[in-house]
Short mmCIF file of C-alpha atoms in Angstrom, two decimals:
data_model
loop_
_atom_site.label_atom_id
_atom_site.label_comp_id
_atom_site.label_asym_id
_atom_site.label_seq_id
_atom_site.Cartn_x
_atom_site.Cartn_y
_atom_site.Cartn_z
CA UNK A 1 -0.50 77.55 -47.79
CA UNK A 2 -3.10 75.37 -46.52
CA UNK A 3 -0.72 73.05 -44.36
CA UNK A 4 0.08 76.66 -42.87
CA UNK A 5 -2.96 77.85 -42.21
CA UNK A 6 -3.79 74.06 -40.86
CA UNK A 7 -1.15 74.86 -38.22
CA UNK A 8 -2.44 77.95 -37.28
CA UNK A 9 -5.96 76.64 -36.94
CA UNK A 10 -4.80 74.28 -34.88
CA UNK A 11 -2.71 76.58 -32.28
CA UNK A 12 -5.54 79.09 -32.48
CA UNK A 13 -8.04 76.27 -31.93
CA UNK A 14 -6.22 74.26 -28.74
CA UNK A 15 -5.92 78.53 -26.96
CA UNK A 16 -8.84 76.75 -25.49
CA UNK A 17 -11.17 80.05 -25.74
CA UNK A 18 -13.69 81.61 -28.30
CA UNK A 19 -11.41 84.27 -30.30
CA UNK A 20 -9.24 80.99 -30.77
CA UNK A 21 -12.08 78.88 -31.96
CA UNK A 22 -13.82 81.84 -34.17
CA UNK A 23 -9.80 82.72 -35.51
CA UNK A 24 -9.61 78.72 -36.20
CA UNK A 25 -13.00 78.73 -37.97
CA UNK A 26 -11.39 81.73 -40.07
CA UNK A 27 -8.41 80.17 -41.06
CA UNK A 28 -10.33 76.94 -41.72
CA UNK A 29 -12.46 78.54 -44.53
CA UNK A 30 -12.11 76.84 -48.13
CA UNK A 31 -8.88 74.35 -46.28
CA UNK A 32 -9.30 71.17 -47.85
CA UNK A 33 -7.09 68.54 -46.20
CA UNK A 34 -7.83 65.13 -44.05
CA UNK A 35 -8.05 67.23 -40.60
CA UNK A 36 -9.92 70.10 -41.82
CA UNK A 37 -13.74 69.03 -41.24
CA UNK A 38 -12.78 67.65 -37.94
CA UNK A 39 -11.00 70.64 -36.90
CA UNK A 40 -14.01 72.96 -38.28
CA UNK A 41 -16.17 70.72 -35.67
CA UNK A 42 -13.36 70.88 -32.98
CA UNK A 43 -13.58 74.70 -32.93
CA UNK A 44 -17.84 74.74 -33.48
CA UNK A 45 -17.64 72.37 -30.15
CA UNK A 46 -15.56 74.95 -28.48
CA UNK A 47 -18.26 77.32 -28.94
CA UNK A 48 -21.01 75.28 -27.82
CA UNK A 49 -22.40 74.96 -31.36
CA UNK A 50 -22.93 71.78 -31.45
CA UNK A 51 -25.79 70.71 -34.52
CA UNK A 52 -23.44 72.68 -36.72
CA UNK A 53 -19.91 70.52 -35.31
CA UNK A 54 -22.06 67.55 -35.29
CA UNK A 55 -22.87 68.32 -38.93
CA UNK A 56 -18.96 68.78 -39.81
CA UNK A 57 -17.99 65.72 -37.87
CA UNK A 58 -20.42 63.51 -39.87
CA UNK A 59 -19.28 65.42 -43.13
CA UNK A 60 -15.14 64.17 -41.92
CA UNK A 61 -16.24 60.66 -40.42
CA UNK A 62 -18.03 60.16 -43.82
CA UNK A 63 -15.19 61.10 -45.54
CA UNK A 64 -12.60 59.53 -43.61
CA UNK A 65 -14.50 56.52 -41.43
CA UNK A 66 -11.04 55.54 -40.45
CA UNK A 67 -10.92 58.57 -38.11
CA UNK A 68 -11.43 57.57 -34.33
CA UNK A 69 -11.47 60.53 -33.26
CA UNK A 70 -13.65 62.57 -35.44
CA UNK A 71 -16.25 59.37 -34.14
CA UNK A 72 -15.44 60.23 -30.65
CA UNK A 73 -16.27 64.04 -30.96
CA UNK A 74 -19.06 63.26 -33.18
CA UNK A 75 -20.26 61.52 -30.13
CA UNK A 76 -19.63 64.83 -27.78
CA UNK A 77 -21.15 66.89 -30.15
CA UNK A 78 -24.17 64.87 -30.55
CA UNK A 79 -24.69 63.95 -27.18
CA UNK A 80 -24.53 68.04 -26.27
CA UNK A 81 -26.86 69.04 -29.07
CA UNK A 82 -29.31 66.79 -27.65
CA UNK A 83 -28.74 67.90 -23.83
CA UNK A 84 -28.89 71.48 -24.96
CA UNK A 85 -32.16 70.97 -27.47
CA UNK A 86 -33.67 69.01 -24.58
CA UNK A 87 -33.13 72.10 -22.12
CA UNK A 88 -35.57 74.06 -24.38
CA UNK A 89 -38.45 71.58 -24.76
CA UNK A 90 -37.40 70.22 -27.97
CA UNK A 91 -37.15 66.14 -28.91
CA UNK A 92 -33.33 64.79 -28.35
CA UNK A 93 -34.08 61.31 -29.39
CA UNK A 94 -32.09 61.51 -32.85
CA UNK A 95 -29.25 63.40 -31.63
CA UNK A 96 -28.77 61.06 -28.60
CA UNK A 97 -28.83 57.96 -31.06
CA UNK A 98 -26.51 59.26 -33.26
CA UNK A 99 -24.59 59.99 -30.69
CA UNK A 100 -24.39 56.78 -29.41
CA UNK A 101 -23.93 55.19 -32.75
CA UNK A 102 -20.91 57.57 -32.95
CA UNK A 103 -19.50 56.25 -30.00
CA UNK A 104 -20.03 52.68 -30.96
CA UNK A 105 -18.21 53.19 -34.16
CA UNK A 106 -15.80 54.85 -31.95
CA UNK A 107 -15.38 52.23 -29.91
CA UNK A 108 -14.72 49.39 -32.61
CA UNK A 109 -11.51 51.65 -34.32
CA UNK A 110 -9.92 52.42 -30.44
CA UNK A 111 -11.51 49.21 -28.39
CA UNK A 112 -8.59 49.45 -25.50
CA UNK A 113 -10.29 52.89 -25.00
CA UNK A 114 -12.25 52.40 -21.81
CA UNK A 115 -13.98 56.13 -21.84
CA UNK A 116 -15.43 56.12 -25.24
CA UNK A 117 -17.34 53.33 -23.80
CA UNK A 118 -18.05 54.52 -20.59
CA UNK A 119 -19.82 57.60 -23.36
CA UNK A 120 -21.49 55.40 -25.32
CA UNK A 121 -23.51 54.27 -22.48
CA UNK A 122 -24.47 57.85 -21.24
CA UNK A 123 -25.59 58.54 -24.19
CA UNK A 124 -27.72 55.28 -24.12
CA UNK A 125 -28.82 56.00 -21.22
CA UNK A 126 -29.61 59.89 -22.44
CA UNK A 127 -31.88 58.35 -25.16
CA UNK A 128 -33.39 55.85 -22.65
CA UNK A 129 -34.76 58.54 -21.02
CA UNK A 130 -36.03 60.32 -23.58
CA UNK A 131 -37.55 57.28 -24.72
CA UNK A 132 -39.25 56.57 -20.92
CA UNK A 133 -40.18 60.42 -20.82
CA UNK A 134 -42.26 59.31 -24.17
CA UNK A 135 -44.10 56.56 -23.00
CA UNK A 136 -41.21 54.37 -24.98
CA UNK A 137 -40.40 51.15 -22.79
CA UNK A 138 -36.68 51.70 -22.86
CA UNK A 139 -35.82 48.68 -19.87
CA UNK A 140 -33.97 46.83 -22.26
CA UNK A 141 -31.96 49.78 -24.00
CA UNK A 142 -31.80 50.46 -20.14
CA UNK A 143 -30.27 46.65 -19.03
CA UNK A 144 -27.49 46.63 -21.93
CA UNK A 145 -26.13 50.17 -20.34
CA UNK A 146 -26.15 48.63 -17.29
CA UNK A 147 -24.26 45.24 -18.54
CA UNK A 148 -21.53 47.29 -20.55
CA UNK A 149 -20.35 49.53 -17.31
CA UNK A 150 -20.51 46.43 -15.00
CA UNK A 151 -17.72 44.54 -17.53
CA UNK A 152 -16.24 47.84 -17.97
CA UNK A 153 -16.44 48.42 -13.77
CA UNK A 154 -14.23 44.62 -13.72
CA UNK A 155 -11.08 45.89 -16.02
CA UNK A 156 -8.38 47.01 -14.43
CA UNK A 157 -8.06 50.20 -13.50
CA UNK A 158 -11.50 51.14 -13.92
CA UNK A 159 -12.21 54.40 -15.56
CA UNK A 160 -13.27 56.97 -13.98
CA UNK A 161 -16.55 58.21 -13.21
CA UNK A 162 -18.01 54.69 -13.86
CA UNK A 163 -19.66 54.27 -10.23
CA UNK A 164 -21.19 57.44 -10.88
CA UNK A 165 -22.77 56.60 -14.24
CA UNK A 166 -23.48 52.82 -13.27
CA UNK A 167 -25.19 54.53 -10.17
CA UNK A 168 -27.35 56.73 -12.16
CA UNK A 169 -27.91 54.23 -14.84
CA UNK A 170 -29.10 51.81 -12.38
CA UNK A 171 -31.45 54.54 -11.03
CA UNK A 172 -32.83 55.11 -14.58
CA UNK A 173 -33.66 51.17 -15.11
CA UNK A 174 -34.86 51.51 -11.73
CA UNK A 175 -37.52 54.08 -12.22
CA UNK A 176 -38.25 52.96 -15.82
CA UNK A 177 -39.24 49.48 -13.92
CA UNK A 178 -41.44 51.64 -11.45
CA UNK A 179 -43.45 53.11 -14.55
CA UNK A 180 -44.27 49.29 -15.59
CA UNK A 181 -44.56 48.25 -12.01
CA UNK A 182 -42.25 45.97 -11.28
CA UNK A 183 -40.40 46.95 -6.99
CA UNK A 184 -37.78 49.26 -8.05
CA UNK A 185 -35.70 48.78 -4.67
CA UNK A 186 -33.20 46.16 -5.26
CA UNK A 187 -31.56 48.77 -8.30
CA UNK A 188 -32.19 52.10 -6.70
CA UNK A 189 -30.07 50.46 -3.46
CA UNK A 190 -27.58 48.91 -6.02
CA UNK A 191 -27.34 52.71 -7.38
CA UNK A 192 -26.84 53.85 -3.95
CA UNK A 193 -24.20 50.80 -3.30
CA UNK A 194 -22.25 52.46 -6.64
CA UNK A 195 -22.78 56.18 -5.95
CA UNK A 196 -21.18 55.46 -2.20
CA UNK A 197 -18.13 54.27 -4.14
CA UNK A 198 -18.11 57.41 -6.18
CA UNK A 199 -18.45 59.94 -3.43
CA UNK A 200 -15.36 57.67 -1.55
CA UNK A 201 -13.70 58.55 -4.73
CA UNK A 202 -14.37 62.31 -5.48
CA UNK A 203 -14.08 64.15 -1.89
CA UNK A 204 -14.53 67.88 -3.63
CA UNK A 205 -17.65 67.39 -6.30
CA UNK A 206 -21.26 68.82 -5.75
CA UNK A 207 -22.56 65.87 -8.40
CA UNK A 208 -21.83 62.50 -6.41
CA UNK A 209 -23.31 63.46 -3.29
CA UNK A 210 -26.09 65.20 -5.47
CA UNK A 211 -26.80 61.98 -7.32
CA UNK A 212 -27.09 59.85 -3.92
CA UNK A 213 -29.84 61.86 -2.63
CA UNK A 214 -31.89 61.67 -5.83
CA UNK A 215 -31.54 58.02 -5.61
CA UNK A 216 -32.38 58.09 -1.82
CA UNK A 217 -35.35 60.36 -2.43
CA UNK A 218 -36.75 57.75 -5.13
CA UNK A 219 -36.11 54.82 -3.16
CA UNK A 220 -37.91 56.97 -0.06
CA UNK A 221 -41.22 57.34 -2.42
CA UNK A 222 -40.80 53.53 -3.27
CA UNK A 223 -40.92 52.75 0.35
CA UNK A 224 -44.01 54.46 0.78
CA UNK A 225 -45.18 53.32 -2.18
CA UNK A 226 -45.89 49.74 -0.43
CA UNK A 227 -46.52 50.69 2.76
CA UNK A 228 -42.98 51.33 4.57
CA UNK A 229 -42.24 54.74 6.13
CA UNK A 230 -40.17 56.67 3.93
CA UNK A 231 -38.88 59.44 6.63
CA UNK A 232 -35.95 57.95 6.86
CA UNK A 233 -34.38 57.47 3.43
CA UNK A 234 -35.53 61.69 2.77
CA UNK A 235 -33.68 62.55 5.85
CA UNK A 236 -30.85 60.83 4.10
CA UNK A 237 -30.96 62.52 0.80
CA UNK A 238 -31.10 65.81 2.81
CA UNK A 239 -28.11 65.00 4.12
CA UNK A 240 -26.67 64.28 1.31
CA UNK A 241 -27.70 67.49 -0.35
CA UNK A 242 -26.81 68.96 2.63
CA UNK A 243 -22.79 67.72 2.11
CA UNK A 244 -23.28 68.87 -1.49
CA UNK A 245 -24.45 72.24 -0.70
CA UNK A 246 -20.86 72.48 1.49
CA UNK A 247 -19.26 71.56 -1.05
CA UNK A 248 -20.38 74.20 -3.32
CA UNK A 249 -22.68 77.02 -1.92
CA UNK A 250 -23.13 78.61 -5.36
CA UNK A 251 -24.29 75.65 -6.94
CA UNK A 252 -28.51 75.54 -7.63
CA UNK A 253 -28.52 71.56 -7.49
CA UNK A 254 -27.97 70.99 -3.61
CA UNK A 255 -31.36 73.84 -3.34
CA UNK A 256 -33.07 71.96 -6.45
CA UNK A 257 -33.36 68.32 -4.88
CA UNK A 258 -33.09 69.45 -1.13
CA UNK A 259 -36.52 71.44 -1.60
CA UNK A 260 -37.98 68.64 -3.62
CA UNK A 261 -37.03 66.18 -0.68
CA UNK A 262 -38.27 68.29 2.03
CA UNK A 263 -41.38 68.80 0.18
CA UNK A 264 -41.91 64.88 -0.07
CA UNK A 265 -41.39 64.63 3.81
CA UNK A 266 -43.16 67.03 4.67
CA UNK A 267 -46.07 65.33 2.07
CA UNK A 268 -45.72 61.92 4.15
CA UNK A 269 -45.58 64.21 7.55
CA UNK A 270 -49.04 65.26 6.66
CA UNK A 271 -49.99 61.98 5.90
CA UNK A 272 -48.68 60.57 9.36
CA UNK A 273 -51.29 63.99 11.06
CA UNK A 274 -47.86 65.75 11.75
CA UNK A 275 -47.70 69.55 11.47
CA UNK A 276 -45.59 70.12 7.89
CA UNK A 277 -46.10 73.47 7.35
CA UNK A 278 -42.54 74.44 8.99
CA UNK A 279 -40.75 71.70 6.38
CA UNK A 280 -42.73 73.30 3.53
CA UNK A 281 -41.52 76.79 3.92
CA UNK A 282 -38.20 75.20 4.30
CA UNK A 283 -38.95 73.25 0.94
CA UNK A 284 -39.92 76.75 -0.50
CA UNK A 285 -36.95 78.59 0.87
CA UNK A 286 -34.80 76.07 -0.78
CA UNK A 287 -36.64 76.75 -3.83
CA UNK A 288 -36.42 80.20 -3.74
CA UNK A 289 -32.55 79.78 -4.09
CA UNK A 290 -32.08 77.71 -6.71
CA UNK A 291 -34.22 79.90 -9.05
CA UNK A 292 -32.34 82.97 -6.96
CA UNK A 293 -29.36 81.04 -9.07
CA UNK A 294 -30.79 79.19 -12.20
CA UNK A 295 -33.65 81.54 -13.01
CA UNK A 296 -34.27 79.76 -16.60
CA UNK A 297 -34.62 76.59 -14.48
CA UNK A 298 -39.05 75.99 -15.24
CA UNK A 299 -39.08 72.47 -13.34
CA UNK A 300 -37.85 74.52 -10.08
CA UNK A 301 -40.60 76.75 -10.36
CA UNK A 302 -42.94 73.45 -11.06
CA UNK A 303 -41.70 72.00 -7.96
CA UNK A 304 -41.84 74.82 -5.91
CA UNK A 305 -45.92 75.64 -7.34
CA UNK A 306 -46.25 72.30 -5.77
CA UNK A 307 -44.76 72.56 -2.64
CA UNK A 308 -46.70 75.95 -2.13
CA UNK A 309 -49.60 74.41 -3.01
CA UNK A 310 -49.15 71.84 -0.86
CA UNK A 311 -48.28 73.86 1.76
CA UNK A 312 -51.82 75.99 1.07
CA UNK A 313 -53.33 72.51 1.62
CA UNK A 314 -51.53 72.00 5.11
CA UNK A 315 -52.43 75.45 6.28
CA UNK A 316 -56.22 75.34 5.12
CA UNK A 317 -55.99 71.64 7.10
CA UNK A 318 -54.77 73.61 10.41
CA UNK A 319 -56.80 76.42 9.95
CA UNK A 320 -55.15 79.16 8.94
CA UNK A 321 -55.43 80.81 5.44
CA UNK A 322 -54.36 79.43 2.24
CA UNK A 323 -54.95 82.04 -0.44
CA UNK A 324 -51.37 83.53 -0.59
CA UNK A 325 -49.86 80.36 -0.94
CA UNK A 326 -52.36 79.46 -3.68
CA UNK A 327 -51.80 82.32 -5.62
CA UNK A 328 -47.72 82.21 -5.86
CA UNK A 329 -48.68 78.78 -6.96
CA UNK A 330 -50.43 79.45 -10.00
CA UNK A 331 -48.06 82.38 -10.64
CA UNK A 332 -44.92 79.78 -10.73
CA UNK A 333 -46.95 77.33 -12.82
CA UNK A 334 -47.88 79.78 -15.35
CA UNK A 335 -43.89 80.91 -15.64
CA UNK A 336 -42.79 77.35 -16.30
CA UNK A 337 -44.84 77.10 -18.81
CA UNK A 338 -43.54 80.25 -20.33
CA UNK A 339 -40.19 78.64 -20.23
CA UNK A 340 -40.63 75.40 -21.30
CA UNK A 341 -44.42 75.52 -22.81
CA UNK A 342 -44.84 72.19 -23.48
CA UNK A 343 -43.99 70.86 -20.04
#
């Protein structure tokens, strides 16, 4: 009976929706056999609960360590939990280690397979971030990352969706290096170097040309940062959120980091005594949209408090009134912190 149900779970499972998971789970209740515990996190992945099928996937890889793949979607799970509890505010640190200590023990029972890898160093790079976000000097945690998809980057074929991680990884040791400053350039135009490679490669997908115009935007406030004008590399990540937005008008992201950019040029405008009031309502508008989309979204409404109050700023500055912009200001501060309260 329980290699029958087994089956079952698995068909019901692999349907690839939630009745199939939840029947699964159901059929999976008081199974004991080798596959059960990884299937019970299988289908608790499918739902997007992912504590409880990282919890069954450590109960199987515990039981059987010999089990690649219960390691591998221990990995997912983790990695997920810790994307999903950092959404809310919470502290991902342990479920982004674990995760990547999944994916390392992953890696040393399947070592030909080149994308367990290539997920052991985003979620590296996950709890790098967390770390930096922490005051944690993660540079090192940060250079390994980078070392692992460059030798992974040489093999042939390459995986894919390496330039775009190696890219963003680069941008991540990049800005960490910023924070203890040391000139961030060199990397965030390495980054760039990579995430040109990955838009050559994906010719459909909002997240490569997405990706290049965060870098571009960083490098842009690096450049000003010692003295270069920075106009240049923000009219380039416009651009590229610009192609991104083309390539998928529903998405918030292209609205997200186009408004941020336009409100940074339109900050170094005002430093330069040019009118930026016109590229701060654009800023706004763009905000306005991707909440529009992604109203749980609080750094959106952070970023767009700023941009109106810069914007009050540049209109007190050339004499007209400020007050409304002001006030919408305070109003979007006060509901991102009802969203996310300790931001």
């Amino acid at each position: 009976d329980a290699e029958r149900r087994l089956g079952l779970a698995v068909a019901a499972i692999h349907a690839g929706d939630a009745g199939g998971a939840e029947a699964g789970l159901r059929l999976l209740e008081g199974v004991d056999h080798p596959r059960s515990l990884r299937l019970r996190g299988l289908a608790l992945y499918f739902l997007g609960r992912f504590d409880e099928a990282a919890q069954a996937l450590e109960a199987a890889a515990a039981r059987w360590p010999g089990d690649a793949a219960a390691w591998e979607l221990l990995g997912h799970a983790a990695l997920c939990a810790g994307l999903s509890g950092q959404a809310r505010g919470g502290d991902p640190r342990d479920r982004f280690g674990r995760a990547a200590a999944a994916f390392t023990a992953a890696a040393r029972r399947t070592p030909a397979k080149a994308s367990i890898v290539l997920m052991r160093s985003q979620a590296q790079r996950a709890l790098a971030e967390a770390e930096q976000s922490r005051g944690i000097d993660a540079r090192e945690r940060l250079r390994q990352a980078v070392r692992d998809l460059e030798t992974l980057g040489a093999s042939a074929p390459a995986p894919p969706g390496i330039h775009n991680l190696l890219g963003l990884t680069l941008w991540s040791l990049g800005t960490a290096e910023a924070a203890a400053g040391v000139d961030p350039r060199e990397l965030y135009r390495r980054a760039i170097a990579e995430l040109d490679q990955a838009l050559a490669e994906d010719g459909r997908g909002v997240l490569a040309p997405c990706n290049r115009g965060i870098v571009r935007h960083a490098l842009g406030e690096a450049e000003e940062a010692r003295g270069v004008d920075p106009r240049e590399c923000f009219r380039q990540a416009i651009a590229d959120f610009d192609l991104a937005y083309a390539r998928d008008p529903a998405s918030d992201l292209p609205f997200s980091g186009r408004g941020l950019t336009r409100k940074a040029l339109a900050v170094t405008m005002a430093r330069r005594g040019i009118d930026p009031r016109r590229t701060f309502l654009d800023a706004v508008a763009d905000l306005d949209r991707a909440i529009e989309i992604r109203p749980d979204n609080a750094l959106d409404r952070v970023n767009r408090g700023n941009a109106l109050a810069n914007l009050g700023d540049a209109e007190r500055a050339w004499g007209s009134r400020s007050r409304e912009y002001l006030e919408r200001a305070i109003v979007d501060f006060g509901a991102a912190l009802e969203r996310r309260p300790g931001l």
